[in-house]
mmCIF file of C-alpha atoms and ligand atoms in Angstrom:
data_model
loop_
_atom_site.group_PDB
_atom_site.id
_atom_site.type_symbol
_atom_site.label_atom_id
_atom_site.label_comp_id
_atom_site.label_asym_id
_atom_site.label_seq_id
_atom_site.Cartn_x
_atom_site.Cartn_y
_atom_site.Cartn_z
ATOM 1 C CA MET A 1 -7.581 6.507 36.905
ATOM 2 C CA SER A 2 -6.838 9.522 34.241
ATOM 3 C CA ASP A 3 -9.521 9.393 30.991
ATOM 4 C CA ARG A 4 -8.423 10.061 28.004
ATOM 5 C CA HIS A 5 -9.712 12.287 25.338
ATOM 6 C CA ILE A 6 -9.884 13.156 21.581
ATOM 7 C CA THR A 7 -6.495 15.078 20.387
ATOM 8 C CA ARG A 8 -6.415 14.741 17.135
ATOM 9 C CA ARG A 9 -9.475 14.416 14.459
ATOM 10 C CA VAL A 10 -8.723 13.280 11.398
ATOM 11 C CA ARG A 11 -10.876 12.451 7.824
ATOM 12 C CA GLY A 12 -10.150 9.363 5.644
ATOM 13 C CA SER A 13 -9.105 10.758 2.385
ATOM 14 C CA ASP A 14 -10.228 9.148 -0.970
ATOM 15 C CA THR A 15 -7.360 7.212 -3.062
ATOM 16 C CA ALA A 16 -7.490 3.872 -5.015
ATOM 17 C CA ASP A 17 -4.313 0.797 -4.848
ATOM 18 C CA GLY A 18 -3.505 -2.136 -5.644
ATOM 19 C CA ALA A 19 -5.002 -2.931 -9.119
ATOM 20 C CA GLY A 20 -8.221 0.141 -8.617
ATOM 21 C CA VAL A 21 -9.624 -0.676 -5.731
ATOM 22 C CA LYS A 22 -11.320 2.841 -3.872
ATOM 23 C CA LEU A 23 -10.998 3.295 -0.529
ATOM 24 C CA LYS A 24 -10.884 5.766 2.064
ATOM 25 C CA ARG A 25 -6.576 5.756 3.568
ATOM 26 C CA ILE A 26 -7.149 7.499 6.911
ATOM 27 C CA ILE A 27 -3.890 6.840 8.638
ATOM 28 C CA GLY A 28 -0.960 7.090 6.366
ATOM 29 C CA GLN A 29 -1.955 10.501 4.639
ATOM 30 C CA PRO A 30 -0.591 13.740 4.991
ATOM 31 C CA ALA A 31 -3.301 14.628 7.798
ATOM 32 C CA LEU A 32 -2.122 11.451 9.188
ATOM 33 C CA ASP A 33 1.324 10.283 8.277
ATOM 34 C CA MET A 34 1.432 7.410 10.998
ATOM 35 C CA LEU A 35 0.719 6.732 14.577
ATOM 36 C CA ASP A 36 2.853 5.011 15.785
ATOM 37 C CA PRO A 37 3.141 1.567 15.766
ATOM 38 C CA PHE A 38 -0.278 2.419 13.211
ATOM 39 C CA LEU A 39 1.610 3.046 9.663
ATOM 40 C CA LEU A 40 -1.406 2.669 7.655
ATOM 41 C CA LEU A 41 -5.109 2.643 8.030
ATOM 42 C CA ASP A 42 -7.468 1.958 5.026
ATOM 43 C CA GLU A 43 -11.311 1.335 4.513
ATOM 44 C CA PHE A 44 -12.814 0.098 1.658
ATOM 45 C CA ARG A 45 -16.460 -0.199 0.748
ATOM 46 C CA SER A 46 -18.731 -0.425 -1.842
ATOM 47 C CA ASP A 47 -21.187 -2.396 -3.599
ATOM 48 C CA GLN A 48 -20.140 -1.123 -7.008
ATOM 49 C CA ALA A 49 -18.265 -4.338 -8.167
ATOM 50 C CA GLY A 50 -15.913 -1.527 -10.501
ATOM 51 C CA ASP A 51 -14.636 -0.436 -6.986
ATOM 52 C CA TYR A 52 -13.083 -3.767 -5.775
ATOM 53 C CA ILE A 53 -13.292 -5.962 -8.521
ATOM 54 C CA ALA A 54 -9.467 -5.804 -9.855
ATOM 55 C CA GLY A 55 -8.439 -6.448 -6.357
ATOM 56 C CA PHE A 56 -4.498 -6.764 -5.003
ATOM 57 C CA PRO A 57 -2.979 -8.385 -7.193
ATOM 58 C CA GLU A 58 0.914 -10.179 -6.677
ATOM 59 C CA HIS A 59 2.911 -7.234 -3.897
ATOM 60 C CA PRO A 60 5.378 -7.852 -1.307
ATOM 61 C CA HIS A 61 5.449 -6.919 2.011
ATOM 62 C CA ARG A 62 8.439 -7.060 4.353
ATOM 63 C CA GLY A 63 9.622 -5.504 7.665
ATOM 64 C CA PHE A 64 5.415 -4.839 9.172
ATOM 65 C CA GLU A 65 1.917 -6.562 9.710
ATOM 66 C CA THR A 66 -1.115 -6.576 7.813
ATOM 67 C CA VAL A 67 -4.425 -7.113 9.568
ATOM 68 C CA THR A 68 -7.790 -7.348 6.977
ATOM 69 C CA TYR A 69 -11.036 -7.150 9.051
ATOM 70 C CA MET A 70 -13.891 -7.847 6.732
ATOM 71 C CA LEU A 71 -17.518 -6.578 7.393
ATOM 72 C CA ALA A 72 -19.167 -7.310 4.053
ATOM 73 C CA GLY A 73 -18.022 -10.246 1.339
ATOM 74 C CA HIS A 74 -15.887 -12.521 0.365
ATOM 75 C CA MET A 75 -11.323 -11.774 -0.696
ATOM 76 C CA GLN A 76 -8.942 -15.076 -1.120
ATOM 77 C CA HIS A 77 -6.009 -14.732 0.291
ATOM 78 C CA GLN A 78 -2.843 -16.098 -1.275
ATOM 79 C CA ASP A 79 0.239 -16.253 -0.948
ATOM 80 C CA ASN A 80 4.061 -17.551 -2.451
ATOM 81 C CA HIS A 81 4.720 -19.567 0.404
ATOM 82 C CA GLY A 82 1.154 -21.609 -0.968
ATOM 83 C CA ASN A 83 -0.782 -19.655 1.851
ATOM 84 C CA ARG A 84 -4.437 -19.638 0.884
ATOM 85 C CA GLY A 85 -7.614 -17.721 3.092
ATOM 86 C CA ASP A 86 -10.405 -16.940 2.862
ATOM 87 C CA LEU A 87 -11.470 -13.693 4.182
ATOM 88 C CA SER A 88 -15.089 -14.366 4.701
ATOM 89 C CA ALA A 89 -17.141 -11.352 6.329
ATOM 90 C CA GLY A 90 -16.946 -10.794 10.186
ATOM 91 C CA SER A 91 -12.875 -12.887 9.647
ATOM 92 C CA VAL A 92 -9.469 -10.802 11.192
ATOM 93 C CA GLN A 93 -6.356 -11.859 9.233
ATOM 94 C CA TRP A 94 -3.559 -10.986 11.454
ATOM 95 C CA MET A 95 -0.169 -11.253 8.835
ATOM 96 C CA THR A 96 3.318 -10.542 10.265
ATOM 97 C CA ALA A 97 4.936 -10.009 6.737
ATOM 98 C CA GLY A 98 8.875 -10.463 8.599
ATOM 99 C CA ARG A 99 11.334 -10.502 6.083
ATOM 100 C CA GLY A 100 8.882 -10.543 3.020
ATOM 101 C CA ILE A 101 6.279 -12.757 1.059
ATOM 102 C CA LEU A 102 4.727 -12.081 -2.033
ATOM 103 C CA HIS A 103 1.183 -12.595 -1.898
ATOM 104 C CA SER A 104 -2.436 -11.171 -2.998
ATOM 105 C CA GLU A 105 -5.864 -10.434 -1.917
ATOM 106 C CA MET A 106 -8.405 -10.890 -4.503
ATOM 107 C CA PRO A 107 -12.279 -10.573 -3.943
ATOM 108 C CA GLN A 108 -14.405 -13.465 -4.422
ATOM 109 C CA GLN A 109 -17.945 -11.883 -5.781
ATOM 110 C CA GLU A 110 -19.019 -9.483 -8.901
ATOM 111 C CA HIS A 111 -21.753 -8.177 -7.017
ATOM 112 C CA GLY A 112 -22.778 -7.210 -3.704
ATOM 113 C CA LEU A 113 -21.162 -5.343 -0.711
ATOM 114 C CA MET A 114 -17.234 -5.192 -0.099
ATOM 115 C CA TRP A 115 -16.777 -3.600 3.489
ATOM 116 C CA GLY A 116 -13.607 -3.908 5.571
ATOM 117 C CA PHE A 117 -10.518 -2.169 7.045
ATOM 118 C CA GLN A 118 -6.701 -2.798 6.443
ATOM 119 C CA LEU A 119 -4.099 -2.046 8.986
ATOM 120 C CA TRP A 120 -0.566 -1.903 9.005
ATOM 121 C CA VAL A 121 1.161 -2.380 12.541
ATOM 122 C CA ASN A 122 4.958 -1.563 13.167
ATOM 123 C CA LEU A 123 7.059 -4.242 13.843
ATOM 124 C CA PRO A 124 9.924 -3.452 16.192
ATOM 125 C CA ALA A 125 13.395 -3.445 14.621
ATOM 126 C CA LYS A 126 14.498 -6.854 16.161
ATOM 127 C CA ASP A 127 12.030 -8.826 14.262
ATOM 128 C CA LYS A 128 11.616 -6.985 11.211
ATOM 129 C CA MET A 129 13.250 -9.993 9.634
ATOM 130 C CA THR A 130 11.616 -12.784 11.456
ATOM 131 C CA ALA A 131 10.282 -15.448 9.400
ATOM 132 C CA PRO A 132 6.698 -14.806 7.848
ATOM 133 C CA ARG A 133 2.876 -16.229 10.373
ATOM 134 C CA TYR A 134 -0.428 -15.722 9.673
ATOM 135 C CA GLN A 135 -2.954 -15.965 11.972
ATOM 136 C CA ASP A 136 -6.492 -16.636 10.130
ATOM 137 C CA ILE A 137 -9.210 -15.801 12.129
ATOM 138 C CA ALA A 138 -12.624 -17.563 11.487
ATOM 139 C CA PRO A 139 -15.918 -15.311 12.882
ATOM 140 C CA GLY A 140 -16.544 -17.625 15.293
ATOM 141 C CA ARG A 141 -13.450 -17.486 17.243
ATOM 142 C CA ILE A 142 -13.500 -13.883 17.941
ATOM 143 C CA PRO A 143 -15.353 -13.511 21.659
ATOM 144 C CA VAL A 144 -18.118 -11.294 22.024
ATOM 145 C CA VAL A 145 -18.811 -9.386 25.236
ATOM 146 C CA HIS A 146 -21.691 -7.201 26.562
ATOM 147 C CA PRO A 147 -19.502 -5.701 29.170
ATOM 148 C CA ALA A 148 -22.573 -1.965 29.637
ATOM 149 C CA GLU A 149 -26.428 -2.311 28.407
ATOM 150 C CA GLY A 150 -26.590 -1.986 25.113
ATOM 151 C CA VAL A 151 -23.104 -2.834 24.538
ATOM 152 C CA GLU A 152 -21.626 -5.196 22.284
ATOM 153 C CA VAL A 153 -17.966 -5.598 21.311
ATOM 154 C CA LYS A 154 -16.147 -8.026 19.182
ATOM 155 C CA VAL A 155 -12.799 -9.183 21.060
ATOM 156 C CA ILE A 156 -10.231 -8.879 18.138
ATOM 157 C CA ALA A 157 -7.392 -8.696 20.468
ATOM 158 C CA GLY A 158 -6.669 -7.532 24.114
ATOM 159 C CA GLU A 159 -9.482 -8.084 26.711
ATOM 160 C CA LEU A 160 -12.416 -6.983 27.671
ATOM 161 C CA ALA A 161 -15.284 -8.166 30.346
ATOM 162 C CA GLY A 162 -13.294 -11.622 31.012
ATOM 163 C CA ALA A 163 -12.840 -12.067 27.477
ATOM 164 C CA THR A 164 -9.773 -12.187 25.189
ATOM 165 C CA GLY A 165 -8.902 -11.761 22.063
ATOM 166 C CA PRO A 166 -7.854 -14.649 19.647
ATOM 167 C CA VAL A 167 -5.002 -12.296 18.401
ATOM 168 C CA GLU A 168 -1.707 -13.476 19.708
ATOM 169 C CA GLY A 169 1.535 -12.638 20.173
ATOM 170 C CA ILE A 170 2.232 -9.752 18.298
ATOM 171 C CA ALA A 171 5.113 -7.245 19.477
ATOM 172 C CA THR A 172 3.264 -4.038 20.231
ATOM 173 C CA ALA A 173 0.314 -5.663 22.180
ATOM 174 C CA PRO A 174 -2.829 -4.227 20.263
ATOM 175 C CA VAL A 175 -6.041 -3.757 21.766
ATOM 176 C CA TYR A 176 -8.525 -4.037 18.053
ATOM 177 C CA LEU A 177 -12.293 -4.084 18.893
ATOM 178 C CA ASP A 178 -14.580 -3.176 17.115
ATOM 179 C CA VAL A 179 -18.138 -1.712 19.208
ATOM 180 C CA SER A 180 -21.999 -1.423 18.819
ATOM 181 C CA LEU A 181 -23.392 0.995 20.996
ATOM 182 C CA GLN A 182 -27.483 1.040 20.919
ATOM 183 C CA ALA A 183 -28.669 4.452 21.325
ATOM 184 C CA GLY A 184 -28.425 5.525 24.822
ATOM 185 C CA ALA A 185 -25.805 2.921 25.912
ATOM 186 C CA GLU A 186 -22.385 4.058 27.740
ATOM 187 C CA LEU A 187 -19.194 1.900 28.413
ATOM 188 C CA SER A 188 -16.291 2.611 30.332
ATOM 189 C CA LEU A 189 -13.230 0.528 29.811
ATOM 190 C CA ASP A 190 -9.534 0.172 30.158
ATOM 191 C CA LEU A 191 -6.531 0.515 28.064
ATOM 192 C CA PRO A 192 -3.399 -0.040 28.766
ATOM 193 C CA ALA A 193 -1.540 3.405 30.136
ATOM 194 C CA GLY A 194 1.198 4.339 26.942
ATOM 195 C CA HIS A 195 -0.232 2.626 24.387
ATOM 196 C CA HIS A 196 -0.982 4.911 21.561
ATOM 197 C CA GLY A 197 -4.556 4.336 20.663
ATOM 198 C CA PHE A 198 -7.760 5.474 18.356
ATOM 199 C CA ALA A 199 -11.410 5.391 17.737
ATOM 200 C CA TYR A 200 -13.084 5.410 14.398
ATOM 201 C CA VAL A 201 -16.851 5.690 13.872
ATOM 202 C CA PHE A 202 -17.673 4.119 10.685
ATOM 203 C CA GLU A 203 -21.224 3.009 11.517
ATOM 204 C CA GLY A 204 -24.185 5.610 12.838
ATOM 205 C CA ASP A 205 -24.233 9.331 12.294
ATOM 206 C CA SER A 206 -21.539 9.945 14.985
ATOM 207 C CA ALA A 207 -20.323 8.828 18.595
ATOM 208 C CA LEU A 208 -18.676 10.627 21.841
ATOM 209 C CA VAL A 209 -15.629 9.101 22.369
ATOM 210 C CA GLY A 210 -13.765 10.947 25.493
ATOM 211 C CA GLY A 211 -16.735 13.044 25.645
ATOM 212 C CA GLU A 212 -16.807 14.662 22.450
ATOM 213 C CA ARG A 213 -18.832 14.167 19.571
ATOM 214 C CA LEU A 214 -16.961 12.013 16.641
ATOM 215 C CA GLN A 215 -18.348 12.108 13.736
ATOM 216 C CA ARG A 216 -19.048 9.042 11.648
ATOM 217 C CA SER A 217 -15.807 8.765 8.931
ATOM 218 C CA GLU A 218 -13.529 10.065 11.263
ATOM 219 C CA LEU A 219 -11.357 9.111 13.495
ATOM 220 C CA GLY A 220 -10.471 10.800 16.953
ATOM 221 C CA VAL A 221 -6.205 10.090 18.195
ATOM 222 C CA LEU A 222 -6.525 9.425 22.411
ATOM 223 C CA SER A 223 -4.549 11.396 24.143
ATOM 224 C CA GLU A 224 -3.221 9.402 26.693
ATOM 225 C CA GLY A 225 -4.124 8.386 29.819
ATOM 226 C CA ASP A 226 -5.886 4.254 31.103
ATOM 227 C CA ARG A 227 -9.513 4.725 30.296
ATOM 228 C CA LEU A 228 -11.950 5.625 27.809
ATOM 229 C CA ARG A 229 -15.709 6.530 28.137
ATOM 230 C CA LEU A 230 -17.608 5.505 25.083
ATOM 231 C CA ALA A 231 -21.406 6.563 24.414
ATOM 232 C CA ALA A 232 -24.106 6.814 21.448
ATOM 233 C CA GLY A 233 -26.133 9.678 21.205
ATOM 234 C CA ASP A 234 -30.285 9.128 20.341
ATOM 235 C CA THR A 235 -28.935 6.462 17.457
ATOM 236 C CA PRO A 236 -26.143 3.350 17.197
ATOM 237 C CA SER A 237 -23.220 4.012 16.071
ATOM 238 C CA ARG A 238 -20.108 1.433 15.966
ATOM 239 C CA LEU A 239 -16.213 2.005 16.029
ATOM 240 C CA LEU A 240 -12.969 0.279 16.111
ATOM 241 C CA LEU A 241 -11.041 1.086 19.106
ATOM 242 C CA VAL A 242 -7.490 0.462 18.745
ATOM 243 C CA ALA A 243 -4.602 0.924 20.634
ATOM 244 C CA GLY A 244 -0.734 -0.213 20.289
ATOM 245 C CA ARG A 245 2.786 0.323 22.658
ATOM 246 C CA PRO A 246 4.575 2.384 20.446
ATOM 247 C CA LEU A 247 8.135 1.591 19.177
ATOM 248 C CA ARG A 248 10.011 5.071 19.189
ATOM 249 C CA GLU A 249 12.424 3.665 16.983
ATOM 250 C CA SER A 250 13.142 5.579 13.037
ATOM 251 C CA VAL A 251 10.803 4.628 10.442
ATOM 252 C CA ALA A 252 11.889 4.671 6.898
ATOM 253 C CA ARG A 253 9.240 3.486 4.019
ATOM 254 C CA TYR A 254 9.080 2.919 0.942
ATOM 255 C CA GLY A 255 5.542 2.012 -0.711
ATOM 256 C CA PRO A 256 4.980 -2.193 0.760
ATOM 257 C CA PHE A 257 8.324 -2.077 2.936
ATOM 258 C CA VAL A 258 8.638 -0.341 6.796
ATOM 259 C CA MET A 259 12.267 -0.695 7.681
ATOM 260 C CA ASN A 260 14.454 1.473 10.489
ATOM 261 C CA THR A 261 17.168 2.692 7.860
ATOM 262 C CA GLN A 262 17.245 3.688 4.335
ATOM 263 C CA ALA A 263 20.000 0.452 3.334
ATOM 264 C CA GLU A 264 17.404 -1.430 5.090
ATOM 265 C CA ILE A 265 14.976 -0.108 1.944
ATOM 266 C CA HIS A 266 17.005 -0.708 -0.282
ATOM 267 C CA GLN A 267 18.269 -4.180 0.502
ATOM 268 C CA ALA A 268 14.234 -4.981 0.805
ATOM 269 C CA ILE A 269 14.418 -3.614 -3.356
ATOM 270 C CA ALA A 270 17.309 -5.792 -4.231
ATOM 271 C CA ASP A 271 15.820 -8.880 -2.114
ATOM 272 C CA PHE A 272 12.444 -8.634 -3.319
ATOM 273 C CA ARG A 273 14.330 -8.292 -7.263
ATOM 274 C CA ALA A 274 16.602 -10.580 -7.079
ATOM 275 C CA GLY A 275 12.731 -13.090 -6.384
ATOM 276 C CA ARG A 276 14.632 -13.391 -1.658
ATOM 277 C CA PHE A 277 10.914 -13.355 -0.578
HETATM 278 MN MN1 MN B 1 -0.773 -6.711 1.120
#
């Protein structure tokens, strides 16, 4: 067994996307362009309606997966194939865009806190033009385990303490855990060797990740290894722990299209303009 540690720290940069939703972009910005197979990580958090009310009106995606994890608030998702789904607090939507969809993600509230994450996960070349697929996961389907005293983990993808997350059939074999640590709590967990991974503290002041302190709103890129130690300090904390098998393929990226070559990007733009999504 070898312990993972933090090799790099990144703070999100403030930006806006969609029709003007304010958010923190943590992966997919100059300080961390990508972390194969992860292309983007956004945290949106505001109780000011003006920061989120315009939502994400219809826009395309091709060649990768978008994963939305709602902590608070309510959005509705709708696409051009007739799919509609509620993104309510505690739910997860794992959308495999594949060859292409047009969708919108719009707030269903005019007041209160809207808080969550969107992660983009790349698809291998052989799957980029697959049929679109949705895994809409209600909060009750996400196992909650207590692998150590004072530790509670929601297992969204991957395995922990005998529980398996409900997200299935994903090419990069992801691990996606929401880890809550009470003050003084500790946890040592296995992570698949060879997976690239990161931890992101989103509640509390800080947490110890691989023995090093990670502040709130800080992402730590993890080293190689097959085990990770987590601990809270004197106060509780909560973090995302995400890992996936790297694809090690070329990445050609243009906004909401992520392919392997520039020619495929040009094809995606042409197909989008011709209404072939
Ligand atoms: Mn989208």
